[in-house]
Amino acid sequence: MHEPRVPHLRGGDPDIARLVEDEARRQFEKVRLIASENYVSPAVLEATGSVLTNKYSEGYAGRRYYEGQQNVDPLEELAIDRAKTLFGVEHANVQPYSGSPANLAVYMAFLRPGDTVMGLSLPMGGHLTHGWSVSATGAWFRPVRYEVRADTGRVDMDQVRDLALKERPKLIWCGGTAVPRTIDFPAFAEIAREAGAVLAADVAHIAGLIAGGAHPSPAGHADVITTTTHKTLRGPRGAMIMSTAEHAKAIDKAVFPGLQGGPHNHTTAAIAVALREAAQPDFGAYARRIVANAKALAAALVERGYDLVSGGTDNHLILIDLTNKGVAGKPAAKALDRAGIELNHNAVPFDPRKPFDPSGLRLGTAAITTRGLTEERMPQIAAWLDEVVQAVAKGDEDAVAERVAAEIRELLAGYPMPGWAPAG
Ligand SMILES: *Cc1c(COP(=O)(O)O)cnc(C)c1O
């Protein structure tokens, strides 16, 4: 049963209601290890489903283009104040529709087409919007890319410095989508200062860990901080851009009118709710449990002979290189999904395979930690994963996948899911 209830949807549009219900059950029954996903609270769901979706409010509080902002203005200001307090920043913009538009707004604020941008290479763990070729950010700007070291799997700060001083980018990104290790914000800040570049920290994956004190903060180091609100931060689909007071105007102008129209006020409300949740003391405990779970899962995988990029993790994320198991990432991910373990295939650094059929798997522990799974369960998850991968290597995964999926359903029945519970 969906919580909040959806009786009007069930009565008026049973086709969509069925798909919503089936998706909720799917989320209930699977070990969800996609590193960018989570389960939001019923309060976040309620705010997202509220009448705020009916309202247009282009502009910013006190400076809107439409009337009727008596409630939207204080709502957006509350969200901004909560972001500023939680992350210790001077300015926050909560209007970006999602992480990619937020990052594009940073280019709009500081760069002109053709200017140089520097970011972590995509197959090394960077994000498309950090100047990868198929992204507008790689097509409209001049990208230069730093990498991780082959021997350590970690970002090579010497290379970052050499490249920055040689190429003189206007903008340097740190952060990424598949970075299992702590980001050295002070070191990046030093390099950006030397090179005369704006430093943008994209903390989309780790924002919840930062809010909960389980990862160092870029505040006070980066000029600009972008983040999605829906990954470890456990809010609705959305994003924020935070900065020093110096850059506030440029950021706000870039988001609106530079790139976007009306903000999604229902999302703003849900972001505010999530930020309040993340400011509670128990969120710090949640953030530490995410990391403890990731470390325990990583250790159990290493024990089973899995080759982890950088040898382990400091955060919520694990990157497995499957090469030594004789299986590619995609068939492994597909079989694991059938077995009730949901994750994604991923490139690993220096991947000899093609991007759509890479060598690795990416896992994260934010969602399973929200479900209440603790460290003692991680060896079991590693054992299930290993059984399925071994079966794929033998080309005989059907029976194993079916049995593991049933075992996982049985385990997860004891771990409540925010937003849905089985009927009865
Ligand atoms: C997820 C992510 C984004 C993009 O967010 P979307 O909401 O999917 O557009 C940007 N940067 C990083 C580092 C991310 O992990």
Coordinates of C-alpha atoms and ligand atoms in Angstrom, one line a residue:
M1 CA 0.0 0.0 0.0
H2 CA 1.4 3.3 -1.1
E3 CA 1.9 5.9 1.7
P4 CA 0.7 8.6 1.1
R5 CA -2.4 6.7 -0.2
V6 CA -3.3 7.1 -3.9
P7 CA -7.1 6.4 -4.1
H8 CA -7.8 9.0 -6.8
L9 CA -5.1 7.5 -9.0
R10 CA -6.4 4.0 -8.4
G11 CA -10.0 5.1 -9.2
G12 CA -9.2 7.4 -12.1
D13 CA -6.2 5.9 -13.8
P14 CA -5.8 2.3 -12.9
D15 CA -3.1 1.7 -15.5
I16 CA -0.8 4.2 -14.0
A17 CA -1.8 3.2 -10.4
R18 CA -0.8 -0.4 -11.2
L19 CA 2.6 0.6 -12.5
V20 CA 3.2 2.8 -9.4
E21 CA 2.2 0.0 -7.1
D22 CA 4.3 -2.5 -9.0
E23 CA 7.3 -0.2 -8.8
A24 CA 6.8 0.2 -5.1
R25 CA 6.8 -3.5 -4.6
R26 CA 9.9 -3.9 -6.8
Q27 CA 11.7 -1.4 -4.6
F28 CA 10.5 -3.3 -1.5
E29 CA 11.7 -6.6 -2.8
K30 CA 15.1 -5.8 -4.1
V31 CA 18.5 -5.1 -2.5
R32 CA 18.9 -1.7 -4.1
L33 CA 22.5 -0.9 -4.6
I34 CA 22.4 1.7 -7.3
A35 CA 24.7 4.3 -5.8
S36 CA 22.7 7.3 -6.8
E37 CA 19.4 6.1 -5.4
N38 CA 17.6 6.1 -2.1
Y39 CA 14.2 5.9 -0.4
V40 CA 12.7 9.2 0.5
S41 CA 10.5 9.7 3.6
P42 CA 6.7 9.9 3.3
A43 CA 6.9 13.6 4.2
V44 CA 9.1 14.2 1.2
L45 CA 6.7 12.3 -0.9
E46 CA 3.8 14.3 0.4
A47 CA 5.5 17.6 -0.3
T48 CA 6.4 16.4 -3.8
G49 CA 2.7 15.5 -4.5
S50 CA 1.3 18.8 -3.1
V51 CA -0.6 21.6 -4.8
L52 CA 2.6 23.6 -5.0
T53 CA 3.0 22.0 -8.5
N54 CA 0.1 24.4 -9.6
K55 CA 2.1 27.6 -9.0
Y56 CA 4.3 29.6 -11.3
S57 CA 7.0 31.8 -9.7
E58 CA 9.7 32.8 -12.2
G59 CA 12.3 34.9 -10.4
Y60 CA 13.3 35.0 -6.8
A61 CA 11.6 35.9 -3.5
G62 CA 10.4 39.5 -3.6
R63 CA 11.3 39.7 -7.3
R64 CA 8.8 37.5 -9.1
Y65 CA 7.2 37.8 -12.5
Y66 CA 3.8 36.6 -11.4
E67 CA 1.5 37.5 -8.6
G68 CA 0.3 35.2 -5.8
Q69 CA 3.7 34.4 -4.2
Q70 CA 2.5 34.9 -0.6
N71 CA 3.4 31.3 0.3
V72 CA 6.0 30.4 -2.3
D73 CA 8.4 33.2 -1.3
P74 CA 8.7 32.1 2.4
L75 CA 8.8 28.5 1.3
E76 CA 11.8 29.1 -1.0
E77 CA 13.5 31.3 1.6
L78 CA 13.1 28.5 4.2
A79 CA 14.7 26.0 1.8
I80 CA 17.5 28.4 1.2
D81 CA 18.1 29.1 4.9
R82 CA 18.1 25.4 5.7
A83 CA 20.6 24.7 2.9
K84 CA 22.9 27.6 4.1
T85 CA 22.8 26.4 7.7
L86 CA 23.2 22.7 6.9
F87 CA 26.2 23.1 4.6
G88 CA 27.7 26.2 6.2
V89 CA 27.6 28.3 3.0
E90 CA 26.8 32.0 2.3
H91 CA 24.5 31.5 -0.6
A92 CA 22.2 28.8 -1.9
N93 CA 20.0 28.5 -5.0
V94 CA 17.4 25.7 -4.8
Q95 CA 15.8 26.1 -8.2
P96 CA 17.9 23.9 -10.5
Y97 CA 15.7 21.2 -12.0
S98 CA 18.3 18.5 -11.5
G99 CA 22.0 18.0 -11.2
S100 CA 22.9 18.4 -14.9
P101 CA 21.0 21.7 -15.3
A102 CA 22.7 22.9 -12.0
N103 CA 26.1 22.2 -13.5
L104 CA 25.2 23.9 -16.8
A105 CA 24.3 27.0 -14.7
V106 CA 27.8 27.0 -13.4
Y107 CA 29.2 27.2 -16.9
M108 CA 26.6 29.9 -17.7
A109 CA 27.8 31.9 -14.7
F110 CA 31.6 31.8 -15.3
L111 CA 32.4 30.7 -18.8
R112 CA 31.8 31.7 -22.4
P113 CA 31.6 29.1 -25.2
G114 CA 35.1 27.8 -26.1
D115 CA 36.6 28.5 -22.6
T116 CA 38.5 25.7 -21.0
V117 CA 37.0 23.4 -18.3
M118 CA 38.8 20.7 -16.4
G119 CA 37.2 17.7 -14.9
L120 CA 37.7 14.1 -14.0
S121 CA 37.5 11.9 -17.1
L122 CA 34.1 10.1 -17.3
P123 CA 35.5 6.5 -17.5
M124 CA 37.6 7.4 -14.5
G125 CA 34.6 8.3 -12.4
G126 CA 33.7 11.9 -13.5
H127 CA 30.3 13.1 -14.7
L128 CA 29.1 13.8 -18.2
T129 CA 28.6 17.5 -17.3
H130 CA 32.3 17.9 -16.3
G131 CA 33.2 18.3 -20.0
W132 CA 32.7 14.9 -21.5
S133 CA 32.6 14.9 -25.3
V134 CA 28.9 13.8 -25.8
S135 CA 27.7 16.4 -23.3
A136 CA 26.9 20.0 -24.3
T137 CA 29.6 20.9 -21.7
G138 CA 32.2 19.0 -23.9
A139 CA 30.8 20.3 -27.2
W140 CA 30.5 24.0 -26.3
F141 CA 33.6 24.3 -24.1
R142 CA 37.2 23.1 -24.4
P143 CA 37.6 20.2 -22.0
V144 CA 40.8 18.9 -20.4
R145 CA 40.7 15.9 -18.2
Y146 CA 42.5 14.6 -15.3
E147 CA 42.6 10.9 -14.3
V148 CA 43.2 8.5 -11.5
R149 CA 46.5 6.7 -11.1
A150 CA 46.7 3.2 -12.4
D151 CA 48.4 1.9 -9.3
T152 CA 46.2 3.5 -6.7
G153 CA 42.9 4.0 -8.4
R154 CA 42.9 7.5 -6.8
V155 CA 42.9 10.9 -8.4
D156 CA 46.4 12.0 -9.2
M157 CA 46.8 15.4 -7.6
D158 CA 50.2 16.0 -9.1
Q159 CA 48.6 15.5 -12.6
V160 CA 45.7 17.8 -11.6
R161 CA 48.2 20.5 -10.7
D162 CA 50.4 20.1 -13.8
L163 CA 47.4 20.0 -16.1
A164 CA 45.8 23.1 -14.5
L165 CA 49.0 25.1 -14.7
K166 CA 49.6 24.1 -18.3
E167 CA 46.0 24.5 -19.6
R168 CA 44.8 27.3 -17.4
P169 CA 41.1 26.3 -17.2
K170 CA 38.6 28.9 -16.1
L171 CA 36.7 26.2 -14.3
I172 CA 37.9 23.1 -12.4
W173 CA 35.4 20.4 -11.3
C174 CA 36.1 18.0 -8.5
G175 CA 33.8 15.2 -7.6
G176 CA 32.1 12.5 -9.7
T177 CA 29.8 9.6 -10.1
A178 CA 32.1 6.7 -9.4
V179 CA 34.6 8.0 -6.9
P180 CA 35.0 5.6 -3.9
R181 CA 37.5 7.8 -2.1
T182 CA 37.5 11.0 -0.1
I183 CA 37.8 14.1 -2.2
D184 CA 40.7 16.4 -1.1
F185 CA 38.9 19.7 -1.3
P186 CA 41.7 21.8 0.2
A187 CA 44.2 20.4 -2.3
F188 CA 41.9 21.2 -5.2
A189 CA 41.3 24.7 -3.8
E190 CA 45.1 25.3 -3.7
I191 CA 45.5 24.2 -7.3
A192 CA 42.5 26.3 -8.5
R193 CA 44.0 29.4 -6.8
E194 CA 47.4 28.8 -8.4
A195 CA 45.8 28.4 -11.8
G196 CA 43.4 31.3 -11.4
A197 CA 40.4 29.0 -11.9
V198 CA 37.0 28.8 -10.3
L199 CA 36.7 25.6 -8.3
A200 CA 33.3 23.8 -8.4
A201 CA 32.8 20.9 -6.1
D202 CA 30.1 18.6 -7.5
V203 CA 29.0 16.7 -4.4
A204 CA 25.9 15.1 -5.9
H205 CA 26.7 11.6 -4.6
I206 CA 28.1 12.6 -1.2
A207 CA 26.0 15.5 -0.1
G208 CA 24.2 13.4 2.5
L209 CA 27.5 12.2 3.9
I210 CA 28.8 15.8 4.1
A211 CA 25.5 16.9 5.8
G212 CA 25.9 14.1 8.3
G213 CA 29.5 14.7 9.0
A214 CA 30.7 11.5 7.3
H215 CA 32.8 13.2 4.6
P216 CA 34.8 16.5 4.8
S217 CA 32.9 19.5 3.5
P218 CA 33.9 21.6 0.5
A219 CA 32.5 24.7 2.2
G220 CA 35.3 27.2 2.7
H221 CA 37.4 25.6 -0.1
A222 CA 35.3 25.5 -3.3
D223 CA 34.0 28.7 -4.8
V224 CA 30.8 26.9 -5.9
I225 CA 29.2 23.6 -4.7
T226 CA 26.6 21.8 -6.8
T227 CA 24.6 18.9 -5.6
T228 CA 21.6 16.8 -6.5
T229 CA 19.1 16.5 -3.6
H230 CA 18.0 12.9 -4.3
K231 CA 21.1 10.7 -3.7
T232 CA 22.6 10.3 -0.2
L233 CA 20.9 13.5 0.8
R234 CA 17.6 11.6 0.5
G235 CA 15.4 14.3 -0.9
P236 CA 13.3 14.7 -4.1
R237 CA 14.7 14.8 -7.6
G238 CA 16.3 18.2 -7.7
A239 CA 19.5 20.1 -7.2
M240 CA 21.1 23.1 -5.4
I241 CA 24.0 25.4 -6.2
M242 CA 25.8 26.9 -3.2
S243 CA 28.5 29.5 -3.2
T244 CA 30.3 32.3 -1.4
A245 CA 28.4 35.6 -1.3
E246 CA 30.8 36.9 -4.0
H247 CA 29.3 34.6 -6.6
A248 CA 25.7 34.7 -5.5
K249 CA 24.5 37.1 -8.2
A250 CA 26.2 35.3 -11.1
I251 CA 24.8 31.9 -9.9
D252 CA 21.2 33.2 -9.5
K253 CA 21.3 35.0 -12.9
A254 CA 22.6 31.9 -14.6
V255 CA 19.8 29.7 -13.2
F256 CA 17.1 32.2 -14.0
P257 CA 16.8 33.8 -16.5
G258 CA 19.9 32.2 -17.9
L259 CA 18.7 28.7 -18.3
Q260 CA 15.4 27.9 -16.6
G261 CA 11.9 29.2 -16.4
G262 CA 9.6 28.7 -13.4
P263 CA 11.0 26.8 -10.4
H264 CA 9.3 23.5 -9.4
N265 CA 7.8 24.7 -6.1
H266 CA 6.6 21.2 -5.1
T267 CA 10.2 20.1 -5.4
T268 CA 11.4 23.2 -3.5
A269 CA 9.0 22.2 -0.7
A270 CA 10.3 18.7 -0.7
I271 CA 13.9 19.8 -0.7
A272 CA 13.2 22.0 2.4
V273 CA 11.6 18.9 4.1
A274 CA 14.7 16.8 3.3
L275 CA 17.1 19.5 4.5
R276 CA 15.2 19.6 7.8
E277 CA 15.4 15.8 8.1
A278 CA 19.2 16.0 7.3
A279 CA 19.7 18.5 10.1
Q280 CA 18.4 16.1 12.7
P281 CA 21.0 14.3 14.9
D282 CA 19.9 10.9 13.7
F283 CA 20.9 11.8 10.1
G284 CA 24.5 11.9 11.2
A285 CA 24.1 8.4 12.5
Y286 CA 22.5 7.4 9.1
A287 CA 25.4 8.9 7.2
R288 CA 27.9 7.0 9.4
R289 CA 26.0 3.8 8.9
I290 CA 26.0 4.2 5.1
V291 CA 29.8 4.3 5.2
A292 CA 30.1 1.5 7.7
N293 CA 27.9 -0.7 5.5
A294 CA 30.0 0.2 2.4
K295 CA 33.2 -0.7 4.2
A296 CA 31.8 -4.0 5.4
L297 CA 30.4 -4.8 2.0
A298 CA 33.8 -3.9 0.4
A299 CA 35.7 -6.1 2.9
A300 CA 33.4 -9.0 2.3
L301 CA 33.8 -8.7 -1.5
V302 CA 37.6 -8.5 -1.2
E303 CA 37.5 -11.6 0.9
R304 CA 35.8 -13.3 -2.0
G305 CA 38.5 -12.3 -4.4
Y306 CA 36.8 -9.2 -5.9
D307 CA 39.1 -6.5 -7.3
L308 CA 37.9 -3.1 -6.0
V309 CA 39.0 0.1 -7.7
S310 CA 41.4 1.7 -5.1
G311 CA 41.1 -1.4 -3.0
G312 CA 38.1 -0.3 -1.0
T313 CA 36.0 2.7 -0.1
D314 CA 35.8 5.8 2.1
N315 CA 32.2 6.6 1.3
H316 CA 29.0 5.0 0.2
L317 CA 30.3 3.7 -3.1
I318 CA 32.2 0.6 -4.4
L319 CA 33.5 0.0 -7.8
I320 CA 34.2 -3.6 -8.8
D321 CA 36.5 -4.5 -11.6
L322 CA 35.2 -7.9 -12.8
T323 CA 38.1 -8.7 -15.1
N324 CA 39.6 -11.4 -12.9
K325 CA 36.2 -13.1 -12.6
G326 CA 35.9 -13.6 -16.4
V327 CA 32.6 -11.8 -16.6
A328 CA 31.7 -8.4 -18.1
G329 CA 29.7 -5.8 -16.2
K330 CA 26.6 -5.8 -18.2
P331 CA 25.7 -9.6 -18.1
A332 CA 26.6 -9.6 -14.4
A333 CA 24.3 -6.6 -13.7
K334 CA 21.4 -8.1 -15.7
A335 CA 21.7 -11.4 -13.9
L336 CA 22.0 -9.7 -10.5
D337 CA 18.9 -7.7 -11.2
R338 CA 17.0 -10.9 -11.9
A339 CA 18.4 -12.2 -8.6
G340 CA 17.0 -9.2 -6.7
I341 CA 20.3 -7.3 -6.5
E342 CA 19.9 -4.0 -8.4
L343 CA 23.0 -2.1 -9.5
N344 CA 24.6 -0.8 -12.6
H345 CA 27.4 -1.8 -15.0
N346 CA 30.1 0.8 -15.0
A347 CA 33.4 1.6 -16.6
V348 CA 36.5 1.1 -14.5
P349 CA 39.7 3.2 -14.9
F350 CA 41.7 2.2 -18.0
D351 CA 38.8 0.0 -19.0
P352 CA 39.8 -2.1 -22.1
R353 CA 36.1 -2.7 -22.9
K354 CA 33.6 -0.4 -24.6
P355 CA 31.5 2.1 -22.5
F356 CA 28.2 0.3 -23.2
D357 CA 29.7 -3.0 -22.2
P358 CA 32.3 -2.2 -19.6
S359 CA 34.3 -4.3 -17.1
G360 CA 32.8 -3.1 -13.8
L361 CA 29.9 -2.8 -11.4
R362 CA 29.1 0.2 -9.3
L363 CA 27.4 -0.3 -5.9
G364 CA 26.2 2.0 -3.2
T365 CA 24.8 1.6 0.3
A366 CA 22.6 4.7 0.8
A367 CA 19.3 2.9 0.0
I368 CA 19.8 -0.3 1.9
T369 CA 21.0 1.7 4.9
T370 CA 17.7 3.6 4.8
R371 CA 15.9 0.2 4.8
G372 CA 17.7 -0.6 8.1
L373 CA 20.2 -3.2 6.9
T374 CA 23.4 -3.1 9.0
E375 CA 27.0 -4.3 8.7
E376 CA 26.2 -7.9 9.8
R377 CA 24.1 -8.3 6.7
M378 CA 26.8 -7.2 4.3
P379 CA 28.7 -10.6 4.1
Q380 CA 25.4 -12.2 3.1
I381 CA 24.9 -9.7 0.3
A382 CA 28.5 -10.2 -0.9
A383 CA 27.8 -14.0 -0.8
W384 CA 24.7 -13.7 -3.0
L385 CA 26.4 -11.4 -5.4
D386 CA 29.3 -13.8 -5.7
E387 CA 27.0 -16.8 -6.3
V388 CA 25.3 -15.0 -9.1
V389 CA 28.5 -13.7 -10.7
Q390 CA 30.0 -17.3 -10.6
A391 CA 26.9 -18.7 -12.2
V392 CA 27.1 -16.1 -15.0
A393 CA 30.7 -17.1 -15.5
K394 CA 29.5 -20.7 -16.0
G395 CA 26.7 -19.5 -18.3
D396 CA 24.2 -21.1 -15.9
E397 CA 22.5 -18.4 -13.8
D398 CA 18.7 -19.1 -14.2
A399 CA 18.2 -21.3 -11.2
V400 CA 20.6 -19.4 -9.0
A401 CA 19.0 -16.1 -9.8
E402 CA 15.5 -17.4 -9.0
R403 CA 16.6 -18.9 -5.6
V404 CA 18.6 -15.8 -4.6
A405 CA 15.7 -13.5 -5.5
A406 CA 13.4 -15.5 -3.2
E407 CA 15.9 -15.5 -0.3
I408 CA 16.3 -11.7 -0.7
R409 CA 12.5 -11.2 -0.7
E410 CA 12.3 -13.2 2.5
L411 CA 15.1 -11.1 4.2
L412 CA 13.7 -7.7 3.1
A413 CA 10.2 -8.5 4.3
G414 CA 11.6 -7.7 7.7
Y415 CA 12.9 -4.3 6.8
P416 CA 10.2 -1.7 6.3
M417 CA 10.3 0.7 3.3
P418 CA 9.4 4.3 3.7
G419 CA 6.5 5.1 1.3
W420 CA 5.1 1.6 0.9
A421 CA 4.1 -1.5 2.8
P422 CA 2.6 -4.8 1.6
A423 CA -1.2 -4.9 2.0
G424 CA -2.6 -6.8 5.0
Ligands
LIG1 C1 23.9 12.4 -10.5 C2 25.0 13.4 -10.8 C3 24.8 14.5 -11.6 C4 23.5 14.7 -12.4 O1 22.3 14.7 -11.8 P1 21.0 14.5 -12.6 O2 20.0 14.9 -11.6 O3 20.9 13.1 -13.0 O4 21.0 15.4 -13.8 C5 25.8 15.4 -11.7 N1 27.0 15.3 -11.2 C6 27.2 14.2 -10.4 C7 28.6 14.0 -9.8 C8 26.3 13.2 -10.3 O5 26.6 12.1 -9.6

